[in-house]
C-alpha positions as a printed NumPy array, in Angstrom:
array([[-10.57 , -29.85 , -30.243],
       [-13.377, -27.662, -28.915],
       [-13.757, -29.647, -25.885],
       [-10.259, -29.566, -24.992],
       [-10.383, -25.766, -25.259],
       [-13.278, -25.683, -23.17 ],
       [-11.68 , -27.665, -20.549],
       [ -8.73 , -25.487, -20.531],
       [-10.852, -22.329, -20.42 ],
       [-12.98 , -23.931, -17.428],
       [ -9.706, -24.931, -15.691],
       [ -8.367, -21.259, -15.927],
       [-11.754, -20.119, -14.542],
       [-11.493, -22.437, -11.537],
       [ -7.936, -21.64 , -10.834],
       [ -8.749, -17.846, -10.926],
       [-11.601, -18.341,  -8.655],
       [ -9.507, -20.538,  -6.25 ],
       [ -6.926, -17.676,  -6.39 ],
       [ -9.571, -14.915,  -5.58 ],
       [-10.599, -16.911,  -2.656],
       [ -7.094, -17.428,  -1.208],
       [ -6.667, -13.614,  -1.341],
       [-10.022, -12.545,  -0.033],
       [ -8.952, -13.258,   3.257],
       [ -6.324, -10.568,   2.994],
       [ -8.832,  -8.204,   1.355],
       [ -9.699,  -6.327,   4.46 ],
       [ -5.896,  -5.551,   5.384],
       [ -6.073,  -7.077,   8.774],
       [ -5.087, -10.191,  10.576],
       [ -7.866, -11.737,  12.843],
       [ -7.799, -10.233,  16.156],
       [ -6.128, -12.431,  18.891],
       [ -2.814, -13.097,  20.533],
       [ -0.073, -14.526,  18.336],
       [  2.672, -16.5  ,  19.922],
       [  5.945, -15.996,  18.377],
       [  8.76 , -18.643,  18.149],
       [ 12.021, -19.234,  16.262],
       [ 13.572, -22.818,  15.705],
       [ 17.189, -22.414,  16.818],
       [ 19.782, -25.201,  17.834],
       [ 17.426, -27.732,  17.62 ],
       [ 14.571, -26.543,  19.748],
       [ 11.861, -23.79 ,  19.641],
       [ 12.424, -20.642,  21.661],
       [  9.648, -18.421,  22.797],
       [ 10.035, -14.8  ,  21.319],
       [  6.979, -13.444,  23.215],
       [  3.263, -12.673,  22.065],
       [  1.967, -10.038,  19.751],
       [ -1.558,  -8.812,  20.323],
       [ -3.601,  -7.722,  17.423],
       [ -6.962,  -5.877,  17.537],
       [ -8.174,  -4.362,  14.339],
       [ -5.227,  -2.504,  12.596],
       [ -3.391,  -2.25 ,  15.962],
       [ -0.688,  -4.384,  17.447],
       [  1.098,  -4.475,  20.969],
       [  4.175,  -6.373,  21.753],
       [  5.938,  -8.668,  21.453],
       [  5.379,  -9.147,  25.174],
       [  7.468, -11.863,  26.874],
       [  6.648, -12.839,  30.298],
       [  9.489, -14.886,  31.161],
       [ 12.975, -13.588,  31.12 ],
       [ 11.692, -10.134,  29.874],
       [ 14.116, -10.062,  26.887],
       [ 11.752,  -8.058,  24.842],
       [ 10.378,  -6.051,  27.713],
       [  6.766,  -5.124,  28.287],
       [  4.091,  -4.046,  25.794],
       [  3.699,  -0.261,  26.475],
       [  1.644,   0.934,  23.812],
       [ -0.122,   0.011,  20.512],
       [  1.004,   0.873,  17.102],
       [ -0.65 ,   0.561,  13.652],
       [  0.221,  -1.991,  10.943],
       [ -0.807,  -2.333,   7.462],
       [ -1.228,  -5.584,   5.378],
       [ -1.521,  -5.579,   1.444],
       [ -3.603,  -7.829,  -0.876],
       [ -0.739, -10.428,  -0.732],
       [ -0.581, -10.688,   3.129],
       [  2.629,  -8.627,   3.388],
       [  2.642,  -6.81 ,   6.805],
       [  4.296,  -3.486,   7.408],
       [  4.968,  -2.638,  11.094],
       [  4.319,   0.996,  11.781],
       [  6.141,   1.278,  14.838],
       [  8.905,  -0.761,  16.911],
       [  8.517,  -4.482,  17.247],
       [ 10.466,  -5.496,  20.553],
       [ 13.562,  -7.316,  19.794],
       [ 12.976,  -7.544,  16.155],
       [ 13.7  ,  -3.914,  15.664],
       [ 16.054,  -3.257,  18.689],
       [ 19.9  ,  -3.703,  19.194],
       [ 20.858,  -3.267,  15.524],
       [ 18.235,  -5.652,  14.145],
       [ 15.902,  -4.566,  11.444],
       [ 12.874,  -6.311,   9.631],
       [ 13.258,  -7.604,   6.25 ],
       [  9.743,  -9.127,   5.582],
       [  6.543, -10.217,   7.341],
       [  4.373, -12.461,   5.386],
       [  0.969, -13.375,   6.707],
       [ -0.715, -16.928,   6.125],
       [ -4.401, -17.426,   6.333],
       [ -5.489, -20.905,   5.386],
       [ -8.716, -22.271,   6.638],
       [ -7.213, -25.568,   7.786],
       [ -4.69 , -23.996,  10.199],
       [ -4.669, -21.154,  12.914],
       [ -3.645, -17.685,  11.115],
       [  0.029, -16.922,  11.322],
       [  2.757, -14.686,  10.237],
       [  6.393, -15.164,   9.45 ],
       [  8.793, -12.341,  10.648],
       [ 12.208, -12.264,   8.807],
       [ 14.662, -10.161,  10.857],
       [ 17.939,  -8.989,   9.61 ],
       [ 20.698,  -8.995,  12.357],
       [ 23.506,  -6.441,  12.624],
       [ 25.959,  -9.045,  11.267],
       [ 23.782,  -9.417,   8.189],
       [ 22.425, -12.863,   8.964],
       [ 18.709, -13.524,   8.644],
       [ 16.509, -15.148,  11.395],
       [ 12.918, -16.195,  10.811],
       [ 10.551, -16.637,  13.331],
       [  6.731, -17.747,  13.143],
       [  3.819, -16.133,  15.158],
       [  0.851, -18.17 ,  15.297],
       [ -2.692, -17.164,  16.674],
       [ -3.451, -18.943,  20.081]])
């Protein structure tokens, strides 16, 4: 009985340590610096939504060099990220916040096996939601 309780206690300690490690990446409140390429999967293909550049706690973009649907990145704005990886953009975010669109949620993913990324959930004027993923290049 004692060894069973010891195993459970040890398992809880390991789980707490693993959870702490996973969240430690978010502890500084910033995404790794770099260019994040944003795409959405729509009608059976991936569509380019532009690039967001992050440096420190400042972002610019999205900047799309193709058709210019999101315009050009004109200035940087601050962002905040909480300990759970939820990002709050403190300025406009191109087409995500234009034309009646609004941001519902941005969730960061920092996994040692894959490049850092974040998912942006946008609410469209008609009430529908669209999700896109931005991955560090």
